[in-house]
PDB file of C-alpha atoms and ligand atoms in Angstrom:
ATOM      1  CA  UNK A 189      27.716  24.369 -12.604  1.00 87.00           C
ATOM      2  CA  UNK A 190      28.919  23.699  -9.075  1.00 94.00           C
ATOM      3  CA  UNK A 191      26.999  20.604  -7.650  1.00 96.00           C
ATOM      4  CA  UNK A 192      26.864  20.327  -3.912  1.00 97.00           C
ATOM      5  CA  UNK A 193      27.759  16.619  -4.297  1.00 96.00           C
ATOM      6  CA  UNK A 194      28.942  14.618  -7.249  1.00 95.00           C
ATOM      7  CA  UNK A 195      25.964  13.728  -9.524  1.00 94.00           C
ATOM      8  CA  UNK A 196      25.372  10.028 -10.140  1.00 95.00           C
ATOM      9  CA  UNK A 197      26.472   8.993 -13.720  1.00 95.00           C
ATOM     10  CA  UNK A 198      23.539   8.022 -15.931  1.00 97.00           C
ATOM     11  CA  UNK A 199      22.177   4.482 -15.785  1.00 98.00           C
ATOM     12  CA  UNK A 200      23.039   2.602 -18.944  1.00 98.00           C
ATOM     13  CA  UNK A 201      22.190  -0.617 -20.837  1.00 98.00           C
ATOM     14  CA  UNK A 202      24.449  -2.653 -23.203  1.00 98.00           C
ATOM     15  CA  UNK A 203      24.440  -2.285 -27.008  1.00 98.00           C
ATOM     16  CA  UNK A 204      24.791  -5.463 -28.950  1.00 98.00           C
ATOM     17  CA  UNK A 205      28.217  -6.270 -30.439  1.00 95.00           C
ATOM     18  CA  UNK A 206      29.874  -3.095 -29.068  1.00 97.00           C
ATOM     19  CA  UNK A 207      31.426  -1.811 -25.921  1.00 97.00           C
ATOM     20  CA  UNK A 208      29.179   1.300 -26.239  1.00 96.00           C
ATOM     21  CA  UNK A 209      26.519   1.856 -23.578  1.00 98.00           C
ATOM     22  CA  UNK A 210      23.079   3.409 -24.165  1.00 98.00           C
ATOM     23  CA  UNK A 211      22.162   6.062 -21.534  1.00 98.00           C
ATOM     24  CA  UNK A 212      18.743   5.377 -19.879  1.00 98.00           C
ATOM     25  CA  UNK A 213      16.468   8.376 -19.198  1.00 98.00           C
ATOM     26  CA  UNK A 214      13.166   6.834 -18.003  1.00 98.00           C
ATOM     27  CA  UNK A 215      11.531   3.443 -17.978  1.00 98.00           C
ATOM     28  CA  UNK A 216       7.890   3.308 -18.969  1.00 98.00           C
ATOM     29  CA  UNK A 217       6.019   0.002 -18.499  1.00 98.00           C
ATOM     30  CA  UNK A 218       2.599  -1.040 -20.071  1.00 96.00           C
ATOM     31  CA  UNK A 219       0.316  -2.852 -17.791  1.00 92.00           C
ATOM     32  CA  UNK A 220      -1.700  -5.897 -18.927  1.00 89.00           C
ATOM     33  CA  UNK A 221      -0.840  -5.865 -22.696  1.00 93.00           C
ATOM     34  CA  UNK A 222      -1.531  -9.542 -23.395  1.00 93.00           C
ATOM     35  CA  UNK A 223      -5.101 -10.743 -23.007  1.00 89.00           C
ATOM     36  CA  UNK A 224      -4.345 -14.073 -21.235  1.00 89.00           C
ATOM     37  CA  UNK A 225      -2.168 -12.201 -18.647  1.00 89.00           C
ATOM     38  CA  UNK A 226      -4.910  -9.636 -17.893  1.00 87.00           C
ATOM     39  CA  UNK A 227      -7.187 -12.601 -17.261  1.00 90.00           C
ATOM     40  CA  UNK A 228      -4.778 -14.284 -14.958  1.00 92.00           C
ATOM     41  CA  UNK A 229      -4.491 -10.956 -13.044  1.00 89.00           C
ATOM     42  CA  UNK A 230      -8.344 -10.966 -12.548  1.00 88.00           C
ATOM     43  CA  UNK A 231      -9.132  -8.160 -15.059  1.00 86.00           C
ATOM     44  CA  UNK A 232     -10.989  -7.824 -18.413  1.00 84.00           C
ATOM     45  CA  UNK A 233      -8.665  -7.257 -21.267  1.00 83.00           C
ATOM     46  CA  UNK A 234     -11.341  -6.061 -23.641  1.00 79.00           C
ATOM     47  CA  UNK A 235     -12.416  -2.903 -21.923  1.00 69.00           C
ATOM     48  CA  UNK A 236      -9.221  -1.285 -20.985  1.00 79.00           C
ATOM     49  CA  UNK A 237      -7.104   1.289 -22.795  1.00 85.00           C
ATOM     50  CA  UNK A 238      -3.367   0.788 -22.117  1.00 91.00           C
ATOM     51  CA  UNK A 239      -2.099   2.261 -18.874  1.00 93.00           C
ATOM     52  CA  UNK A 240       1.508   2.935 -17.874  1.00 97.00           C
ATOM     53  CA  UNK A 241       3.601   2.813 -14.736  1.00 97.00           C
ATOM     54  CA  UNK A 242       7.340   3.652 -14.359  1.00 98.00           C
ATOM     55  CA  UNK A 243      10.506   2.354 -12.873  1.00 98.00           C
ATOM     56  CA  UNK A 244      13.518   4.619 -12.106  1.00 98.00           C
ATOM     57  CA  UNK A 245      16.219   4.603 -14.746  1.00 98.00           C
ATOM     58  CA  UNK A 246      18.762   3.184 -12.294  1.00 97.00           C
ATOM     59  CA  UNK A 247      16.670   0.055 -11.684  1.00 98.00           C
ATOM     60  CA  UNK A 248      18.278  -1.364 -14.888  1.00 98.00           C
ATOM     61  CA  UNK A 249      20.491  -4.531 -14.598  1.00 98.00           C
ATOM     62  CA  UNK A 250      22.398  -6.233 -17.369  1.00 98.00           C
ATOM     63  CA  UNK A 251      21.880  -9.859 -18.394  1.00 98.00           C
ATOM     64  CA  UNK A 252      24.185 -12.573 -17.046  1.00 98.00           C
ATOM     65  CA  UNK A 253      24.273 -11.241 -13.445  1.00 98.00           C
ATOM     66  CA  UNK A 254      23.219 -12.638 -10.080  1.00 98.00           C
ATOM     67  CA  UNK A 255      21.008 -10.269  -8.267  1.00 98.00           C
ATOM     68  CA  UNK A 256      20.013 -10.515  -4.565  1.00 98.00           C
ATOM     69  CA  UNK A 257      16.490 -11.563  -3.635  1.00 98.00           C
ATOM     70  CA  UNK A 258      14.984  -8.180  -2.914  1.00 98.00           C
ATOM     71  CA  UNK A 259      13.692  -7.024   0.504  1.00 97.00           C
ATOM     72  CA  UNK A 260      10.170  -6.763   1.787  1.00 97.00           C
ATOM     73  CA  UNK A 261       8.669  -9.493  -0.376  1.00 98.00           C
ATOM     74  CA  UNK A 262       7.783 -13.163  -0.186  1.00 98.00           C
ATOM     75  CA  UNK A 263       6.557 -13.242  -3.825  1.00 98.00           C
ATOM     76  CA  UNK A 264       9.165 -12.038  -6.345  1.00 98.00           C
ATOM     77  CA  UNK A 265       7.761 -12.614  -9.869  1.00 98.00           C
ATOM     78  CA  UNK A 266       9.397 -12.647 -13.226  1.00 98.00           C
ATOM     79  CA  UNK A 267       7.739 -11.038 -16.344  1.00 98.00           C
ATOM     80  CA  UNK A 268       9.133 -11.506 -19.887  1.00 98.00           C
ATOM     81  CA  UNK A 269       8.845  -8.455 -22.031  1.00 98.00           C
ATOM     82  CA  UNK A 270       9.836  -6.835 -25.369  1.00 98.00           C
ATOM     83  CA  UNK A 271      11.575  -3.508 -24.698  1.00 98.00           C
ATOM     84  CA  UNK A 272      11.450  -0.607 -27.039  1.00 98.00           C
ATOM     85  CA  UNK A 273      14.263   1.860 -26.821  1.00 98.00           C
ATOM     86  CA  UNK A 274      13.410   5.489 -27.962  1.00 98.00           C
ATOM     87  CA  UNK A 275      16.129   7.302 -29.845  1.00 98.00           C
ATOM     88  CA  UNK A 276      14.376  10.455 -31.111  1.00 98.00           C
ATOM     89  CA  UNK A 277      12.309  12.799 -29.041  1.00 98.00           C
ATOM     90  CA  UNK A 278       8.628  13.228 -29.901  1.00 98.00           C
ATOM     91  CA  UNK A 279       5.248  14.333 -28.626  1.00 98.00           C
ATOM     92  CA  UNK A 280       1.884  13.789 -30.175  1.00 98.00           C
ATOM     93  CA  UNK A 281       3.466  11.136 -32.355  1.00 98.00           C
ATOM     94  CA  UNK A 282       1.155   9.683 -35.110  1.00 97.00           C
ATOM     95  CA  UNK A 283       0.968   5.967 -35.115  1.00 97.00           C
ATOM     96  CA  UNK A 284       2.241   5.963 -38.762  1.00 97.00           C
ATOM     97  CA  UNK A 285       5.347   7.855 -37.671  1.00 98.00           C
ATOM     98  CA  UNK A 286       5.954   5.951 -34.312  1.00 98.00           C
ATOM     99  CA  UNK A 287       8.637   3.554 -35.556  1.00 98.00           C
ATOM    100  CA  UNK A 288      10.931   6.468 -36.702  1.00 98.00           C
ATOM    101  CA  UNK A 289      11.325   7.300 -32.947  1.00 98.00           C
ATOM    102  CA  UNK A 290      12.786   3.838 -32.156  1.00 98.00           C
ATOM    103  CA  UNK A 291      16.505   3.368 -31.717  1.00 98.00           C
ATOM    104  CA  UNK A 292      16.270  -0.337 -30.964  1.00 98.00           C
ATOM    105  CA  UNK A 293      14.744  -3.328 -29.164  1.00 98.00           C
ATOM    106  CA  UNK A 294      15.878  -5.468 -26.272  1.00 98.00           C
ATOM    107  CA  UNK A 295      14.607  -8.298 -24.134  1.00 98.00           C
ATOM    108  CA  UNK A 296      13.468  -7.371 -20.550  1.00 98.00           C
ATOM    109  CA  UNK A 297      12.378  -9.029 -17.335  1.00 98.00           C
ATOM    110  CA  UNK A 298      10.047  -6.726 -15.280  1.00 98.00           C
ATOM    111  CA  UNK A 299      10.741  -8.094 -11.840  1.00 98.00           C
ATOM    112  CA  UNK A 300       7.797  -7.465  -9.527  1.00 98.00           C
ATOM    113  CA  UNK A 301       7.235  -7.781  -5.789  1.00 98.00           C
ATOM    114  CA  UNK A 302       3.821  -9.281  -6.535  1.00 98.00           C
ATOM    115  CA  UNK A 303       2.607  -9.311  -2.990  1.00 98.00           C
ATOM    116  CA  UNK A 304       3.323  -5.528  -2.597  1.00 98.00           C
ATOM    117  CA  UNK A 305       1.786  -4.736  -5.965  1.00 97.00           C
ATOM    118  CA  UNK A 306      -1.493  -6.642  -5.257  1.00 97.00           C
ATOM    119  CA  UNK A 307      -1.741  -5.172  -1.723  1.00 97.00           C
ATOM    120  CA  UNK A 308      -1.301  -1.720  -3.217  1.00 96.00           C
ATOM    121  CA  UNK A 309      -3.969  -2.466  -5.953  1.00 94.00           C
ATOM    122  CA  UNK A 310      -6.387  -3.573  -3.349  1.00 95.00           C
ATOM    123  CA  UNK A 311      -5.876  -0.518  -1.199  1.00 96.00           C
ATOM    124  CA  UNK A 312      -5.992   1.784  -4.346  1.00 95.00           C
ATOM    125  CA  UNK A 313      -2.432   2.951  -3.628  1.00 95.00           C
ATOM    126  CA  UNK A 314       0.496   3.426  -6.087  1.00 95.00           C
ATOM    127  CA  UNK A 315       2.350   0.358  -7.389  1.00 95.00           C
ATOM    128  CA  UNK A 316       5.872   1.874  -6.863  1.00 97.00           C
ATOM    129  CA  UNK A 317       7.047  -0.378  -4.091  1.00 97.00           C
ATOM    130  CA  UNK A 318       5.851  -3.386  -6.076  1.00 98.00           C
ATOM    131  CA  UNK A 319       7.378  -2.448  -9.315  1.00 98.00           C
ATOM    132  CA  UNK A 320       9.945   0.261  -9.001  1.00 98.00           C
ATOM    133  CA  UNK A 321      12.468  -1.230  -6.610  1.00 98.00           C
ATOM    134  CA  UNK A 322      16.224  -1.467  -6.994  1.00 98.00           C
ATOM    135  CA  UNK A 323      17.407  -3.803  -9.753  1.00 98.00           C
ATOM    136  CA  UNK A 324      13.852  -4.514 -10.865  1.00 98.00           C
ATOM    137  CA  UNK A 325      14.451  -3.998 -14.621  1.00 98.00           C
ATOM    138  CA  UNK A 326      16.722  -6.554 -16.279  1.00 98.00           C
ATOM    139  CA  UNK A 327      17.491  -5.362 -19.756  1.00 98.00           C
ATOM    140  CA  UNK A 328      19.548  -7.212 -22.304  1.00 98.00           C
ATOM    141  CA  UNK A 329      21.803  -5.770 -25.087  1.00 98.00           C
ATOM    142  CA  UNK A 330      19.932  -3.360 -27.341  1.00 98.00           C
ATOM    143  CA  UNK A 331      19.648  -4.437 -31.004  1.00 98.00           C
ATOM    144  CA  UNK A 332      19.671  -1.418 -33.224  1.00 98.00           C
ATOM    145  CA  UNK A 333      16.526  -1.095 -35.436  1.00 98.00           C
ATOM    146  CA  UNK A 334      18.765   0.171 -38.252  1.00 97.00           C
ATOM    147  CA  UNK A 335      20.195  -3.344 -38.449  1.00 96.00           C
ATOM    148  CA  UNK A 336      17.284  -5.646 -37.355  1.00 97.00           C
ATOM    149  CA  UNK A 337      14.235  -3.648 -38.461  1.00 97.00           C
ATOM    150  CA  UNK A 338      11.059  -3.669 -36.272  1.00 98.00           C
ATOM    151  CA  UNK A 339      10.092  -7.033 -34.909  1.00 96.00           C
ATOM    152  CA  UNK A 340       6.240  -7.661 -35.304  1.00 93.00           C
ATOM    153  CA  UNK A 341       6.129 -11.365 -34.667  1.00 96.00           C
ATOM    154  CA  UNK A 342       8.197 -13.960 -32.933  1.00 97.00           C
ATOM    155  CA  UNK A 343       8.100 -16.207 -29.915  1.00 98.00           C
ATOM    156  CA  UNK A 344       8.575 -14.562 -26.476  1.00 98.00           C
ATOM    157  CA  UNK A 345       9.298 -17.156 -23.846  1.00 98.00           C
ATOM    158  CA  UNK A 346      10.737 -17.537 -20.418  1.00 98.00           C
ATOM    159  CA  UNK A 347      12.094 -20.480 -18.436  1.00 98.00           C
ATOM    160  CA  UNK A 348      13.047 -20.995 -14.742  1.00 98.00           C
ATOM    161  CA  UNK A 349      15.705 -23.590 -14.191  1.00 98.00           C
ATOM    162  CA  UNK A 350      15.024 -24.836 -17.754  1.00 98.00           C
ATOM    163  CA  UNK A 351      11.334 -25.261 -17.222  1.00 98.00           C
ATOM    164  CA  UNK A 352       9.029 -23.271 -19.566  1.00 98.00           C
ATOM    165  CA  UNK A 353       6.876 -20.731 -17.800  1.00 98.00           C
ATOM    166  CA  UNK A 354       5.806 -18.287 -20.368  1.00 98.00           C
ATOM    167  CA  UNK A 355       5.540 -18.981 -24.092  1.00 98.00           C
ATOM    168  CA  UNK A 356       3.594 -16.551 -26.465  1.00 97.00           C
ATOM    169  CA  UNK A 357       4.047 -14.501 -29.617  1.00 97.00           C
ATOM    170  CA  UNK A 358       4.520 -10.721 -29.790  1.00 97.00           C
ATOM    171  CA  UNK A 359       1.742 -10.655 -32.389  1.00 95.00           C
ATOM    172  CA  UNK A 360      -0.539 -11.216 -29.262  1.00 95.00           C
ATOM    173  CA  UNK A 361       0.275  -7.775 -27.885  1.00 95.00           C
ATOM    174  CA  UNK A 362      -3.081  -6.017 -27.360  1.00 94.00           C
ATOM    175  CA  UNK A 363      -1.559  -2.633 -28.073  1.00 95.00           C
ATOM    176  CA  UNK A 364       1.204  -2.797 -30.654  1.00 95.00           C
ATOM    177  CA  UNK A 365       4.598  -0.967 -30.402  1.00 97.00           C
ATOM    178  CA  UNK A 366       3.382   1.776 -32.800  1.00 97.00           C
ATOM    179  CA  UNK A 367       0.175   2.262 -30.902  1.00 96.00           C
ATOM    180  CA  UNK A 368       1.970   2.375 -27.418  1.00 97.00           C
ATOM    181  CA  UNK A 369       4.483   5.036 -28.679  1.00 98.00           C
ATOM    182  CA  UNK A 370       1.740   7.185 -30.101  1.00 97.00           C
ATOM    183  CA  UNK A 371      -0.542   6.895 -27.017  1.00 97.00           C
ATOM    184  CA  UNK A 372       2.361   7.484 -24.564  1.00 98.00           C
ATOM    185  CA  UNK A 373       3.604  10.515 -26.495  1.00 98.00           C
ATOM    186  CA  UNK A 374       0.254  12.183 -26.157  1.00 97.00           C
ATOM    187  CA  UNK A 375       0.732  12.049 -22.306  1.00 97.00           C
ATOM    188  CA  UNK A 376       4.429  12.961 -22.026  1.00 98.00           C
ATOM    189  CA  UNK A 377       7.151  14.057 -24.423  1.00 98.00           C
ATOM    190  CA  UNK A 378       9.253  11.038 -25.298  1.00 98.00           C
ATOM    191  CA  UNK A 379      13.003  11.610 -25.067  1.00 98.00           C
ATOM    192  CA  UNK A 380      16.092   9.688 -26.306  1.00 98.00           C
ATOM    193  CA  UNK A 381      17.034   7.011 -23.829  1.00 98.00           C
ATOM    194  CA  UNK A 382      13.384   6.357 -22.714  1.00 98.00           C
ATOM    195  CA  UNK A 383      12.631   2.614 -22.544  1.00 98.00           C
ATOM    196  CA  UNK A 384       9.224   1.114 -22.912  1.00 98.00           C
ATOM    197  CA  UNK A 385       8.555  -2.271 -21.459  1.00 98.00           C
ATOM    198  CA  UNK A 386       5.565  -3.474 -23.455  1.00 98.00           C
ATOM    199  CA  UNK A 387       3.961  -5.930 -21.051  1.00 97.00           C
ATOM    200  CA  UNK A 388       4.160  -9.654 -20.275  1.00 97.00           C
ATOM    201  CA  UNK A 389       2.281 -12.654 -21.586  1.00 96.00           C
ATOM    202  CA  UNK A 390       0.447 -15.221 -19.297  1.00 96.00           C
ATOM    203  CA  UNK A 391       2.343 -17.534 -17.020  1.00 97.00           C
ATOM    204  CA  UNK A 392       3.882 -15.086 -14.472  1.00 97.00           C
ATOM    205  CA  UNK A 393       5.131 -16.752 -11.329  1.00 98.00           C
ATOM    206  CA  UNK A 394       7.592 -16.699  -8.563  1.00 98.00           C
ATOM    207  CA  UNK A 395      11.398 -16.845  -8.444  1.00 98.00           C
ATOM    208  CA  UNK A 396      13.216 -18.003  -5.307  1.00 98.00           C
ATOM    209  CA  UNK A 397      16.927 -17.865  -4.234  1.00 98.00           C
ATOM    210  CA  UNK A 398      19.099 -19.958  -6.465  1.00 98.00           C
ATOM    211  CA  UNK A 399      16.761 -19.849  -9.540  1.00 98.00           C
ATOM    212  CA  UNK A 400      18.134 -19.100 -12.941  1.00 98.00           C
ATOM    213  CA  UNK A 401      15.611 -17.326 -15.230  1.00 98.00           C
ATOM    214  CA  UNK A 402      16.064 -17.012 -19.038  1.00 98.00           C
ATOM    215  CA  UNK A 403      13.957 -14.838 -21.268  1.00 98.00           C
ATOM    216  CA  UNK A 404      14.122 -15.320 -25.103  1.00 98.00           C
ATOM    217  CA  UNK A 405      12.578 -13.352 -28.012  1.00 98.00           C
ATOM    218  CA  UNK A 406      13.025 -14.526 -31.623  1.00 98.00           C
ATOM    219  CA  UNK A 407      15.664 -12.368 -33.206  1.00 97.00           C
ATOM    220  CA  UNK A 408      16.855 -10.809 -29.967  1.00 98.00           C
ATOM    221  CA  UNK A 409      18.680 -13.648 -28.341  1.00 97.00           C
ATOM    222  CA  UNK A 410      18.177 -14.278 -24.643  1.00 98.00           C
ATOM    223  CA  UNK A 411      18.906 -12.790 -21.222  1.00 98.00           C
ATOM    224  CA  UNK A 412      19.793 -14.749 -18.173  1.00 98.00           C
ATOM    225  CA  UNK A 413      19.523 -13.772 -14.480  1.00 98.00           C
ATOM    226  CA  UNK A 414      20.277 -15.758 -11.432  1.00 98.00           C
ATOM    227  CA  UNK A 415      18.687 -14.947  -8.057  1.00 98.00           C
ATOM    228  CA  UNK A 416      21.113 -14.752  -5.178  1.00 98.00           C
ATOM    229  CA  UNK A 417      20.524 -14.859  -1.408  1.00 97.00           C
ATOM    230  CA  UNK A 418      18.212 -12.312   0.162  1.00 93.00           C
ATOM    231  CA  UNK A 419      19.749  -8.792   0.340  1.00 71.00           C
TER     232      UNK A 419
HETATM  233 MN1   MN B 734       5.285  -5.931 -16.746  1.00 80.05          MN
END
C-alpha cells in the first residue's frame, strides 16, 4: 500500500501493570444510564431504551495528565463512567454470551461541553461538538477481565479538588454491561478495541482551569486529570 501521506498511528490506552498499549478502534457512549442523572438532565428514565453516541478513537487521554480547557465552551463538565473494553468481535450477541466479548474494564471521564450539547439537543442537531471534541475521553489503565472478572457492583465516585461530586454504585446502571453489549451488537458489529462508556451517575457539573478531577471505581483504582489554561 502506498499512502499519499503517513497514516496516523492508532490511538491507544494503557494496560494495567504492563508497558503494553491497547489499540482503540471506536468509542461508544451510552446516554442517560443512571435514573437520577436522566432526571437531572430533564428526561424520564423509565420510558427510554438505551441510546448511543460516539467519540473518535483519538479523543482518548491517559490518566495523570493536564489537559487544556477546551475551546468554544463556557461549561466543561466531568462525567464519571465505567468503561468496557471489547476484545472479541461480535454481532447479534446474546445477553448470556456478552461478557465473553469483554477484554477488560477501565475508569473513564466523559468530558462534555455541556453548553454545546444542550444547545444541539434543543435545536435537534447532533451532539458531536458537545461530546466528540479533542481529548474528551479520559481513560485509565485497562484491567484485564481474565484477572479481575466482571465487576457488577462497587462504588463509582468523582471528586473535584477533593470535594465529592458524584457518588453512586454500578448496580444502579439502568442497562447492565451484558445488556448494553447485546443491544449495541444488534446495531453494529463490535470489534476488538471498541470501548463502551456506560454512562454517568447524577451529580455532573463544571470543571474550570486549575481543577483536579479524580474518578474512582471499586476494584479499578482511580484516574486523575488536571485542567490547564484554555487552549
Ligand atoms: Mn457520559
